[in-house]
Amino acid sequence: MMILGVDPGLTRCGVGVIEAGVSRRLSFIHVDVLRSNPKTSQDLRLLEIYNGLVEKIERFSPDVVSIERVFAQENRNTVLGTAQVAGIAMLVAAQRGIPVALHTPTEVKLAVAGSGSAGKEQVERMVARLLNLNVLPTPADAADALAQAICHALRPAGALQGGEREQHLTDAQRKWAESLRAARGSSSVGRGM
Amino acid sequence: MMILGVDPGLTRCGVGVIEAGVSRRLSFIHVDVLRSNPKTSQDLRLLEIYNGLVEKIERFSPDVVSIERVFAQENRNTVLGTAQVAGIAMLVAAQRGIPVALHTPTEVKLAVAGSGSAGKEQVERMVARLLNLNVLPTPADAADALAQAICHALRPAGALQGGEREQHLTDAQRKWAESLRAARGSSSVGRGM
């Protein structure tokens, strides 16, 4: 299964592509950071990112596009631009009939590093290890996009598809499944694959 | 000049089209509310609104698309969906090389009703009067989209293009120009036509 992960952002939008094979074996395929010119207007910046995402998604034909779930609580100046880029990534996938999955930063950290409070460096090291990379993926947006894709590949099947039994999960996956259960009932946006 | 106004929203997205002639004479052309199915996933809802906006913009070939400026401060549940729809409206315009203008709700109320704190009903009545409509445009999203377009048509030229002298402005336009001057320096997103 080809998974394209997106770490949305207007200035830098990370895109990471991995292949998830049998027994959750992961292979690195591609990573890149799309940029838009901060000196141009918002509409042209969104178009720049849209065109970049179209190119990536058409080139790699992923089976699923996994995008960071953005929260309104983050009252940063950039949150609206981030939400808009996430929306545009959803649009590009929907236009091609490709399913969309949304995973929170905490889910991603739990899936990749086994702890929802893992630091950036720890996540980067685990991304490199899981994908057999000799160097850490940089910048952070690149690593985060790969982590987003890995998170979707390693998501506990039971938590989201109601299949696999949890004793087959790794420790990190079990913790993650528990955190998902705890979060049940809280509001969520997206298809929730 | 053909102006297409957008009141962004994921559940209901207002679209209003007016023609602004000589001496700021305004004519009503079209109004509609695009809807997306709240029972489908976010990506499919965004695609539904995108397709609706593409149809409107291709049908009316506006000279400018005027969209409500969304603020992160509005910590409502819906603000991210609203921002995403605003972003998608910007994208649809940018894909066709159509300039985008963003106006805040306060600017719109000032331009249409002469007061930044005008109520919904007052704005609806003024929209109907300015466009010579016999009935009030409903629902509110429809009226707001027309008001957004009217705001762009009636914007004080001096405030945004550095041309016309302010003594030619109506009382409402003068108040609006003053409020824009007061707001100068505050952060703003978009091309600011």
mmCIF file of C-alpha atoms in Angstrom:
data_model
loop_
_atom_site.group_PDB
_atom_site.id
_atom_site.type_symbol
_atom_site.label_atom_id
_atom_site.label_comp_id
_atom_site.label_asym_id
_atom_site.label_seq_id
_atom_site.Cartn_x
_atom_site.Cartn_y
_atom_site.Cartn_z
ATOM 1 C CA MET A 1 0.000 0.000 0.000
ATOM 2 C CA MET A 2 1.386 3.365 -1.072
ATOM 3 C CA ILE A 3 0.809 6.072 1.556
ATOM 4 C CA LEU A 4 1.401 9.763 0.930
ATOM 5 C CA GLY A 5 1.750 11.785 4.156
ATOM 6 C CA VAL A 6 1.216 15.544 4.288
ATOM 7 C CA ASP A 7 2.476 17.932 6.963
ATOM 8 C CA PRO A 8 0.411 20.958 5.934
ATOM 9 C CA GLY A 9 1.816 24.465 5.953
ATOM 10 C CA LEU A 10 1.609 27.517 3.726
ATOM 11 C CA THR A 11 5.305 28.401 3.835
ATOM 12 C CA ARG A 12 6.557 24.810 3.938
ATOM 13 C CA CYS A 13 4.344 21.801 3.244
ATOM 14 C CA GLY A 14 6.014 18.442 3.830
ATOM 15 C CA VAL A 15 5.183 15.505 1.566
ATOM 16 C CA GLY A 16 6.427 11.985 2.364
ATOM 17 C CA VAL A 17 5.697 8.796 0.470
ATOM 18 C CA ILE A 18 6.199 5.285 1.833
ATOM 19 C CA GLU A 19 5.189 1.803 0.833
ATOM 20 C CA ALA A 20 3.750 -0.450 3.539
ATOM 21 C CA GLY A 21 4.218 -4.107 2.677
ATOM 22 C CA VAL A 22 3.385 -7.366 4.422
ATOM 23 C CA SER A 23 4.048 -7.621 8.191
ATOM 24 C CA ARG A 24 4.040 -3.813 8.349
ATOM 25 C CA ARG A 25 7.356 -3.655 6.504
ATOM 26 C CA LEU A 26 7.952 -0.055 5.475
ATOM 27 C CA SER A 27 9.952 1.290 2.527
ATOM 28 C CA PHE A 28 10.962 4.853 1.880
ATOM 29 C CA ILE A 29 9.848 6.123 -1.532
ATOM 30 C CA HIS A 30 10.069 9.913 -1.609
ATOM 31 C CA VAL A 31 10.198 13.035 0.512
ATOM 32 C CA ASP A 32 9.986 16.711 -0.406
ATOM 33 C CA VAL A 33 8.966 20.076 0.982
ATOM 34 C CA LEU A 34 6.644 22.238 -1.121
ATOM 35 C CA ARG A 35 7.094 25.962 -0.593
ATOM 36 C CA SER A 36 5.092 29.043 -1.486
ATOM 37 C CA ASN A 37 6.412 32.556 -1.849
ATOM 38 C CA PRO A 38 5.473 34.540 1.311
ATOM 39 C CA LYS A 39 5.692 37.747 -0.734
ATOM 40 C CA THR A 40 2.780 36.796 -2.978
ATOM 41 C CA SER A 41 -0.907 36.892 -2.037
ATOM 42 C CA GLN A 42 -2.688 34.130 -0.138
ATOM 43 C CA ASP A 43 -4.637 32.950 -3.214
ATOM 44 C CA LEU A 44 -1.478 32.536 -5.304
ATOM 45 C CA ARG A 45 0.294 30.763 -2.438
ATOM 46 C CA LEU A 46 -2.568 28.290 -2.093
ATOM 47 C CA LEU A 47 -2.464 27.696 -5.853
ATOM 48 C CA GLU A 48 1.299 27.041 -5.683
ATOM 49 C CA ILE A 49 0.831 24.416 -2.948
ATOM 50 C CA TYR A 50 -2.175 22.927 -4.763
ATOM 51 C CA ASN A 51 -0.171 22.495 -7.965
ATOM 52 C CA GLY A 52 2.692 20.906 -6.012
ATOM 53 C CA LEU A 53 0.346 18.455 -4.292
ATOM 54 C CA VAL A 54 -1.330 17.562 -7.604
ATOM 55 C CA GLU A 55 2.092 16.765 -9.074
ATOM 56 C CA LYS A 56 3.067 14.540 -6.114
ATOM 57 C CA ILE A 57 -0.249 12.704 -5.941
ATOM 58 C CA GLU A 58 -0.337 12.084 -9.689
ATOM 59 C CA ARG A 59 3.282 10.927 -9.692
ATOM 60 C CA PHE A 60 2.923 8.433 -6.820
ATOM 61 C CA SER A 61 -0.769 7.423 -7.117
ATOM 62 C CA PRO A 62 -1.064 6.711 -3.380
ATOM 63 C CA ASP A 63 -3.746 4.369 -2.037
ATOM 64 C CA VAL A 64 -4.383 6.817 0.783
ATOM 65 C CA VAL A 65 -3.406 10.391 1.641
ATOM 66 C CA SER A 66 -2.676 10.852 5.352
ATOM 67 C CA ILE A 67 -2.873 14.467 6.548
ATOM 68 C CA GLU A 68 -2.186 16.084 9.904
ATOM 69 C CA ARG A 69 -5.427 16.945 11.673
ATOM 70 C CA VAL A 70 -5.420 20.664 12.472
ATOM 71 C CA PHE A 71 -7.087 22.030 15.609
ATOM 72 C CA ALA A 72 -8.699 25.433 16.112
ATOM 73 C CA GLN A 73 -7.352 25.582 19.651
ATOM 74 C CA GLU A 74 -3.895 26.293 18.300
ATOM 75 C CA ASN A 75 -4.405 30.037 18.317
ATOM 76 C CA ARG A 76 -1.308 30.761 16.274
ATOM 77 C CA ASN A 77 -1.280 33.263 13.431
ATOM 78 C CA THR A 78 -0.496 30.474 11.019
ATOM 79 C CA VAL A 79 -3.297 28.087 11.989
ATOM 80 C CA LEU A 80 -5.716 29.291 9.308
ATOM 81 C CA GLY A 81 -3.121 28.946 6.539
ATOM 82 C CA THR A 82 -2.258 25.483 7.849
ATOM 83 C CA ALA A 83 -5.943 24.520 7.892
ATOM 84 C CA GLN A 84 -6.359 25.852 4.356
ATOM 85 C CA VAL A 85 -3.433 23.785 3.071
ATOM 86 C CA ALA A 86 -4.815 20.697 4.860
ATOM 87 C CA GLY A 87 -8.151 21.401 3.159
ATOM 88 C CA ILE A 88 -6.473 21.715 -0.215
ATOM 89 C CA ALA A 89 -4.631 18.421 0.299
ATOM 90 C CA MET A 90 -8.011 16.808 1.099
ATOM 91 C CA LEU A 91 -9.452 18.369 -2.052
ATOM 92 C CA VAL A 92 -6.647 17.064 -4.295
ATOM 93 C CA ALA A 93 -7.187 13.548 -2.929
ATOM 94 C CA ALA A 94 -11.000 13.748 -3.165
ATOM 95 C CA GLN A 95 -10.789 14.965 -6.770
ATOM 96 C CA ARG A 96 -9.018 11.692 -7.613
ATOM 97 C CA GLY A 97 -11.189 9.435 -5.456
ATOM 98 C CA ILE A 98 -8.269 8.697 -3.106
ATOM 99 C CA PRO A 99 -9.312 8.106 0.533
ATOM 100 C CA VAL A 100 -8.122 10.634 3.109
ATOM 101 C CA ALA A 101 -7.002 9.828 6.660
ATOM 102 C CA LEU A 102 -6.397 12.455 9.335
ATOM 103 C CA HIS A 103 -4.056 11.810 12.265
ATOM 104 C CA THR A 104 -3.277 14.186 15.120
ATOM 105 C CA PRO A 105 0.343 15.058 16.020
ATOM 106 C CA THR A 106 -0.109 13.037 19.231
ATOM 107 C CA GLU A 107 -1.248 9.953 17.301
ATOM 108 C CA VAL A 108 1.750 10.346 14.997
ATOM 109 C CA LYS A 109 4.245 10.587 17.883
ATOM 110 C CA LEU A 110 2.672 7.589 19.609
ATOM 111 C CA ALA A 111 2.747 5.490 16.449
ATOM 112 C CA VAL A 112 6.283 6.408 15.451
ATOM 113 C CA ALA A 113 8.099 6.903 18.763
ATOM 114 C CA GLY A 114 5.833 5.138 21.240
ATOM 115 C CA SER A 115 5.057 8.296 23.212
ATOM 116 C CA GLY A 116 2.625 11.102 22.523
ATOM 117 C CA SER A 117 5.062 13.562 24.047
ATOM 118 C CA ALA A 118 8.117 12.453 22.033
ATOM 119 C CA GLY A 119 10.401 15.307 20.966
ATOM 120 C CA LYS A 120 11.082 16.301 17.378
ATOM 121 C CA GLU A 121 14.529 14.676 17.370
ATOM 122 C CA GLN A 122 13.198 11.415 18.759
ATOM 123 C CA VAL A 123 10.538 11.303 16.032
ATOM 124 C CA GLU A 124 13.155 12.054 13.355
ATOM 125 C CA ARG A 125 15.432 9.260 14.622
ATOM 126 C CA MET A 126 12.551 6.765 14.673
ATOM 127 C CA VAL A 127 11.448 7.795 11.163
ATOM 128 C CA ALA A 128 15.001 7.172 9.930
ATOM 129 C CA ARG A 129 15.170 3.814 11.721
ATOM 130 C CA LEU A 130 11.744 2.580 10.550
ATOM 131 C CA LEU A 131 12.546 3.508 6.941
ATOM 132 C CA ASN A 132 16.188 2.331 7.032
ATOM 133 C CA LEU A 133 17.514 5.774 6.201
ATOM 134 C CA ASN A 134 21.181 6.522 6.830
ATOM 135 C CA VAL A 135 20.510 10.195 7.407
ATOM 136 C CA LEU A 136 17.776 12.005 9.331
ATOM 137 C CA PRO A 137 15.158 13.499 7.041
ATOM 138 C CA THR A 138 15.294 17.309 7.184
ATOM 139 C CA PRO A 139 13.797 19.867 7.457
ATOM 140 C CA ALA A 140 11.306 19.012 10.207
ATOM 141 C CA ASP A 141 8.412 19.282 7.730
ATOM 142 C CA ALA A 142 9.911 16.427 5.670
ATOM 143 C CA ALA A 143 10.308 14.184 8.721
ATOM 144 C CA ASP A 144 6.797 15.063 9.915
ATOM 145 C CA ALA A 145 5.291 14.156 6.541
ATOM 146 C CA LEU A 146 7.032 10.759 6.601
ATOM 147 C CA ALA A 147 5.938 10.290 10.224
ATOM 148 C CA GLN A 148 2.358 11.073 9.181
ATOM 149 C CA ALA A 149 2.556 8.365 6.496
ATOM 150 C CA ILE A 150 4.174 5.877 8.910
ATOM 151 C CA CYS A 151 1.465 6.600 11.480
ATOM 152 C CA HIS A 152 -1.161 5.564 8.975
ATOM 153 C CA ALA A 153 0.765 2.399 8.069
ATOM 154 C CA LEU A 154 1.264 1.352 11.704
ATOM 155 C CA ARG A 155 -2.143 2.394 13.007
ATOM 156 C CA PRO A 156 -3.657 -0.332 15.150
ATOM 157 C CA ALA A 157 -6.037 -2.172 12.865
ATOM 158 C CA GLY A 158 -8.417 -2.901 15.744
ATOM 159 C CA ALA A 159 -8.729 0.744 16.644
ATOM 160 C CA LEU A 160 -9.840 1.794 13.221
ATOM 161 C CA GLN A 161 -11.053 -1.206 11.285
ATOM 162 C CA GLY A 162 -12.337 -3.423 14.052
ATOM 163 C CA GLY A 163 -10.275 -6.397 12.908
ATOM 164 C CA GLU A 164 -6.928 -7.512 14.307
ATOM 165 C CA ARG A 165 -6.661 -8.438 17.966
ATOM 166 C CA GLU A 166 -4.605 -6.172 20.169
ATOM 167 C CA GLN A 167 -2.204 -8.819 21.501
ATOM 168 C CA HIS A 168 -0.529 -8.721 18.082
ATOM 169 C CA LEU A 169 0.268 -5.029 18.499
ATOM 170 C CA THR A 170 3.614 -3.625 19.539
ATOM 171 C CA ASP A 171 3.822 -1.778 22.820
ATOM 172 C CA ALA A 172 3.653 1.570 21.043
ATOM 173 C CA GLN A 173 0.636 0.487 19.041
ATOM 174 C CA ARG A 174 -1.136 -0.724 22.174
ATOM 175 C CA LYS A 175 -0.546 2.650 23.873
ATOM 176 C CA TRP A 176 -1.846 4.347 20.806
ATOM 177 C CA ALA A 177 -4.980 2.209 20.669
ATOM 178 C CA GLU A 178 -5.591 3.067 24.327
ATOM 179 C CA SER A 179 -5.223 6.786 23.607
ATOM 180 C CA LEU A 180 -7.666 6.464 20.720
ATOM 181 C CA ARG A 181 -10.197 4.738 22.948
ATOM 182 C CA ALA A 182 -9.771 7.507 25.529
ATOM 183 C CA ALA A 183 -10.382 10.091 22.834
ATOM 184 C CA ARG A 184 -13.566 8.399 21.573
ATOM 185 C CA GLY A 185 -16.526 10.692 21.589
ATOM 186 C CA SER A 186 -14.400 13.811 21.286
ATOM 187 C CA SER A 187 -15.177 15.801 18.157
ATOM 188 C CA SER A 188 -13.268 14.825 15.073
ATOM 189 C CA VAL A 189 -13.152 15.966 11.482
ATOM 190 C CA GLY A 190 -12.618 13.750 8.447
ATOM 191 C CA ARG A 191 -13.241 10.297 7.237
ATOM 192 C CA GLY A 192 -11.338 8.602 10.078
ATOM 193 C CA MET A 193 -9.854 5.685 8.211
ATOM 194 C CA MET B 1 -17.411 45.178 -13.421
ATOM 195 C CA MET B 2 -18.771 41.752 -12.431
ATOM 196 C CA ILE B 3 -18.141 40.926 -8.753
ATOM 197 C CA LEU B 4 -18.712 37.497 -7.224
ATOM 198 C CA GLY B 5 -19.012 37.579 -3.425
ATOM 199 C CA VAL B 6 -18.465 34.514 -1.250
ATOM 200 C CA ASP B 7 -19.688 33.989 2.306
ATOM 201 C CA PRO B 8 -17.619 30.885 3.084
ATOM 202 C CA GLY B 9 -19.016 27.977 5.051
ATOM 203 C CA LEU B 10 -18.829 24.201 4.876
ATOM 204 C CA THR B 11 -22.522 23.541 5.504
ATOM 205 C CA ARG B 12 -23.789 26.600 3.637
ATOM 206 C CA CYS B 13 -21.587 28.727 1.358
ATOM 207 C CA GLY B 14 -23.255 31.871 0.038
ATOM 208 C CA VAL B 15 -22.471 33.073 -3.488
ATOM 209 C CA GLY B 16 -23.706 36.451 -4.729
ATOM 210 C CA VAL B 17 -23.025 38.081 -8.094
ATOM 211 C CA ILE B 18 -23.534 41.750 -8.869
ATOM 212 C CA GLU B 19 -22.564 44.114 -11.636
ATOM 213 C CA ALA B 20 -21.105 47.476 -10.628
ATOM 214 C CA GLY B 21 -21.617 50.070 -13.344
ATOM 215 C CA VAL B 22 -20.775 53.754 -13.710
ATOM 216 C CA SER B 23 -21.394 56.026 -10.690
ATOM 217 C CA ARG B 24 -21.353 52.955 -8.474
ATOM 218 C CA ARG B 25 -24.684 51.799 -9.857
ATOM 219 C CA LEU B 26 -25.267 48.229 -8.735
ATOM 220 C CA SER B 27 -27.296 45.497 -10.411
ATOM 221 C CA PHE B 28 -28.291 42.165 -8.986
ATOM 222 C CA ILE B 29 -27.234 39.229 -11.156
ATOM 223 C CA HIS B 30 -27.423 36.012 -9.122
ATOM 224 C CA VAL B 31 -27.509 34.568 -5.644
ATOM 225 C CA ASP B 32 -27.292 31.000 -4.404
ATOM 226 C CA VAL B 33 -26.236 28.942 -1.411
ATOM 227 C CA LEU B 34 -23.939 25.967 -2.008
ATOM 228 C CA ARG B 35 -24.371 23.156 0.490
ATOM 229 C CA SER B 36 -22.360 20.094 1.398
ATOM 230 C CA ASN B 37 -23.672 16.972 3.055
ATOM 231 C CA PRO B 38 -22.709 17.042 6.776
ATOM 232 C CA LYS B 39 -22.929 13.238 6.838
ATOM 233 C CA THR B 40 -20.044 12.798 4.385
ATOM 234 C CA SER B 41 -16.346 13.212 5.183
ATOM 235 C CA GLN B 42 -14.560 16.560 5.222
ATOM 236 C CA ASP B 43 -12.653 15.851 1.978
ATOM 237 C CA LEU B 44 -15.842 15.048 0.043
ATOM 238 C CA ARG B 45 -17.584 18.104 1.495
ATOM 239 C CA LEU B 46 -14.731 20.359 0.380
ATOM 240 C CA LEU B 47 -14.878 18.785 -3.095
ATOM 241 C CA GLU B 48 -18.640 19.434 -3.253
ATOM 242 C CA ILE B 49 -18.151 23.133 -2.421
ATOM 243 C CA TYR B 50 -15.164 23.366 -4.796
ATOM 244 C CA ASN B 51 -17.235 21.981 -7.683
ATOM 245 C CA GLY B 52 -20.065 24.386 -6.886
ATOM 246 C CA LEU B 53 -17.705 27.375 -6.837
ATOM 247 C CA VAL B 54 -16.082 26.300 -10.109
ATOM 248 C CA GLU B 55 -19.523 26.171 -11.733
ATOM 249 C CA LYS B 56 -20.473 29.659 -10.465
ATOM 250 C CA ILE B 57 -17.165 31.272 -11.388
ATOM 251 C CA GLU B 58 -17.134 29.732 -14.860
ATOM 252 C CA ARG B 59 -20.755 30.716 -15.447
ATOM 253 C CA PHE B 60 -20.368 34.375 -14.414
ATOM 254 C CA SER B 61 -16.687 35.045 -15.265
ATOM 255 C CA PRO B 62 -16.328 37.686 -12.545
ATOM 256 C CA ASP B 63 -13.634 40.373 -12.739
ATOM 257 C CA VAL B 64 -12.951 39.873 -9.055
ATOM 258 C CA VAL B 65 -13.893 37.364 -6.359
ATOM 259 C CA SER B 66 -14.584 39.012 -2.997
ATOM 260 C CA ILE B 67 -14.355 36.643 -0.020
ATOM 261 C CA GLU B 68 -15.001 37.127 3.676
ATOM 262 C CA ARG B 69 -11.737 37.397 5.569
ATOM 263 C CA VAL B 70 -11.704 34.729 8.304
ATOM 264 C CA PHE B 71 -9.988 35.303 11.655
ATOM 265 C CA ALA B 72 -8.364 32.728 13.916
ATOM 266 C CA GLN B 73 -9.686 34.567 16.978
ATOM 267 C CA GLU B 74 -13.145 33.234 16.269
ATOM 268 C CA ASN B 75 -12.634 30.119 18.335
ATOM 269 C CA ARG B 76 -15.729 28.406 17.089
ATOM 270 C CA ASN B 77 -15.805 24.743 16.081
ATOM 271 C CA THR B 78 -16.616 25.750 12.535
ATOM 272 C CA VAL B 79 -13.797 28.270 12.009
ATOM 273 C CA LEU B 80 -11.414 25.768 10.390
ATOM 274 C CA GLY B 81 -14.041 24.532 7.932
ATOM 275 C CA THR B 82 -14.905 28.159 7.134
ATOM 276 C CA ALA B 83 -11.223 28.968 6.586
ATOM 277 C CA GLN B 84 -10.848 25.911 4.364
ATOM 278 C CA VAL B 85 -13.798 26.940 2.202
ATOM 279 C CA ALA B 86 -12.413 30.500 1.979
ATOM 280 C CA GLY B 87 -9.086 28.966 0.886
ATOM 281 C CA ILE B 88 -10.812 26.851 -1.728
ATOM 282 C CA ALA B 89 -12.663 29.899 -3.083
ATOM 283 C CA MET B 90 -9.276 31.677 -3.353
ATOM 284 C CA LEU B 91 -7.876 28.638 -5.150
ATOM 285 C CA VAL B 92 -10.710 28.493 -7.691
ATOM 286 C CA ALA B 93 -10.182 32.197 -8.500
ATOM 287 C CA ALA B 94 -6.369 31.882 -8.640
ATOM 288 C CA GLN B 95 -6.619 28.874 -10.980
ATOM 289 C CA ARG B 96 -8.421 31.159 -13.465
ATOM 290 C CA GLY B 97 -6.243 34.241 -12.931
ATOM 291 C CA ILE B 98 -9.119 36.144 -11.323
ATOM 292 C CA PRO B 99 -8.036 38.636 -8.623
ATOM 293 C CA VAL B 100 -9.163 37.951 -5.064
ATOM 294 C CA ALA B 101 -10.250 40.578 -2.526
ATOM 295 C CA LEU B 102 -10.798 39.855 1.160
ATOM 296 C CA HIS B 103 -13.115 42.001 3.281
ATOM 297 C CA THR B 104 -13.856 41.580 6.976
ATOM 298 C CA PRO B 105 -17.450 41.360 8.254
ATOM 299 C CA THR B 106 -16.975 44.823 9.830
ATOM 300 C CA GLU B 107 -15.879 46.333 6.514
ATOM 301 C CA VAL B 108 -18.900 44.743 4.845
ATOM 302 C CA LYS B 109 -21.357 46.119 7.422
ATOM 303 C CA LEU B 110 -19.782 49.577 7.202
ATOM 304 C CA ALA B 111 -19.908 49.609 3.408
ATOM 305 C CA VAL B 112 -23.449 48.301 3.130
ATOM 306 C CA ALA B 113 -25.215 49.706 6.191
ATOM 307 C CA GLY B 114 -22.929 52.552 7.267
ATOM 308 C CA SER B 115 -22.122 50.967 10.638
ATOM 309 C CA GLY B 116 -19.665 48.231 11.561
ATOM 310 C CA SER B 117 -22.076 47.027 14.212
ATOM 311 C CA ALA B 118 -25.150 46.861 11.971
ATOM 312 C CA GLY B 119 -27.442 43.907 12.678
ATOM 313 C CA LYS B 120 -28.178 41.109 10.221
ATOM 314 C CA GLU B 121 -31.635 42.465 9.398
ATOM 315 C CA GLN B 122 -30.297 45.967 8.739
ATOM 316 C CA VAL B 123 -27.667 44.542 6.360
ATOM 317 C CA GLU B 124 -30.323 42.448 4.576
ATOM 318 C CA ARG B 125 -32.587 45.487 4.154
ATOM 319 C CA MET B 126 -29.722 47.591 2.762
ATOM 320 C CA VAL B 127 -28.648 44.812 0.377
ATOM 321 C CA ALA B 128 -32.234 44.646 -0.939
ATOM 322 C CA ARG B 129 -32.402 48.449 -1.267
ATOM 323 C CA LEU B 130 -28.989 48.838 -2.973
ATOM 324 C CA LEU B 131 -29.827 46.086 -5.488
ATOM 325 C CA ASN B 132 -33.476 47.129 -5.983
ATOM 326 C CA LEU B 133 -34.797 43.800 -4.788
ATOM 327 C CA ASN B 134 -38.447 43.539 -3.790
ATOM 328 C CA VAL B 135 -37.755 40.784 -1.290
ATOM 329 C CA LEU B 136 -35.007 40.302 1.262
ATOM 330 C CA PRO B 137 -32.398 37.788 0.102
ATOM 331 C CA THR B 138 -32.514 34.683 2.299
ATOM 332 C CA PRO B 139 -30.998 32.708 3.932
ATOM 333 C CA ALA B 140 -28.484 34.910 5.732
ATOM 334 C CA ASP B 141 -25.616 33.338 3.770
ATOM 335 C CA ALA B 142 -27.143 34.569 0.519
ATOM 336 C CA ALA B 143 -27.520 38.120 1.833
ATOM 337 C CA ASP B 144 -23.984 38.037 3.250
ATOM 338 C CA ALA B 145 -22.510 36.937 -0.078
ATOM 339 C CA LEU B 146 -24.273 39.806 -1.877
ATOM 340 C CA ALA B 147 -23.133 42.196 0.876
ATOM 341 C CA GLN B 148 -19.564 40.952 0.393
ATOM 342 C CA ALA B 149 -19.799 41.744 -3.338
ATOM 343 C CA ILE B 150 -21.415 45.156 -2.658
ATOM 344 C CA CYS B 151 -18.669 45.941 -0.151
ATOM 345 C CA HIS B 152 -16.076 45.447 -2.851
ATOM 346 C CA ALA B 153 -18.032 47.596 -5.318
ATOM 347 C CA LEU B 154 -18.520 50.462 -2.850
ATOM 348 C CA ARG B 155 -15.078 50.324 -1.238
ATOM 349 C CA PRO B 156 -13.617 53.822 -0.936
ATOM 350 C CA ALA B 157 -11.270 54.146 -3.900
ATOM 351 C CA GLY B 158 -8.939 56.374 -1.870
ATOM 352 C CA ALA B 159 -8.582 53.800 0.864
ATOM 353 C CA LEU B 160 -7.442 51.063 -1.453
ATOM 354 C CA GLN B 161 -6.284 52.523 -4.715
ATOM 355 C CA GLY B 162 -4.993 55.932 -3.641
ATOM 356 C CA GLY B 163 -7.103 57.768 -6.215
ATOM 357 C CA GLU B 164 -10.479 59.387 -5.614
ATOM 358 C CA ARG B 165 -10.756 62.178 -3.029
ATOM 359 C CA GLU B 166 -12.791 61.435 0.045
ATOM 360 C CA GLN B 167 -15.243 64.340 -0.264
ATOM 361 C CA HIS B 168 -16.859 62.401 -3.087
ATOM 362 C CA LEU B 169 -17.634 59.540 -0.744
ATOM 363 C CA THR B 170 -20.979 58.941 0.905
ATOM 364 C CA ASP B 171 -21.191 59.207 4.656
ATOM 365 C CA ALA B 172 -21.020 55.413 5.009
ATOM 366 C CA GLN B 173 -17.994 55.238 2.739
ATOM 367 C CA ARG B 174 -16.215 57.970 4.705
ATOM 368 C CA LYS B 175 -16.775 56.080 7.972
ATOM 369 C CA TRP B 176 -15.473 52.972 6.322
ATOM 370 C CA ALA B 177 -12.354 54.718 5.039
ATOM 371 C CA GLU B 178 -11.739 56.002 8.579
ATOM 372 C CA SER B 179 -12.084 52.509 10.008
ATOM 373 C CA LEU B 180 -9.653 51.186 7.414
ATOM 374 C CA ARG B 181 -7.117 53.853 8.328
ATOM 375 C CA ALA B 182 -7.566 52.956 12.009
ATOM 376 C CA ALA B 183 -6.951 49.311 11.167
ATOM 377 C CA ARG B 184 -3.773 50.014 9.179
ATOM 378 C CA GLY B 185 -0.803 48.080 10.402
ATOM 379 C CA SER B 186 -2.915 45.296 11.820
ATOM 380 C CA SER B 187 -2.122 41.916 10.289
ATOM 381 C CA SER B 188 -3.984 41.011 7.136
ATOM 382 C CA VAL B 189 -4.058 38.080 4.800
ATOM 383 C CA GLY B 190 -4.575 38.243 1.052
ATOM 384 C CA ARG B 191 -3.963 40.493 -1.846
ATOM 385 C CA GLY B 192 -5.954 43.438 -0.392
ATOM 386 C CA MET B 193 -7.421 44.853 -3.550
#
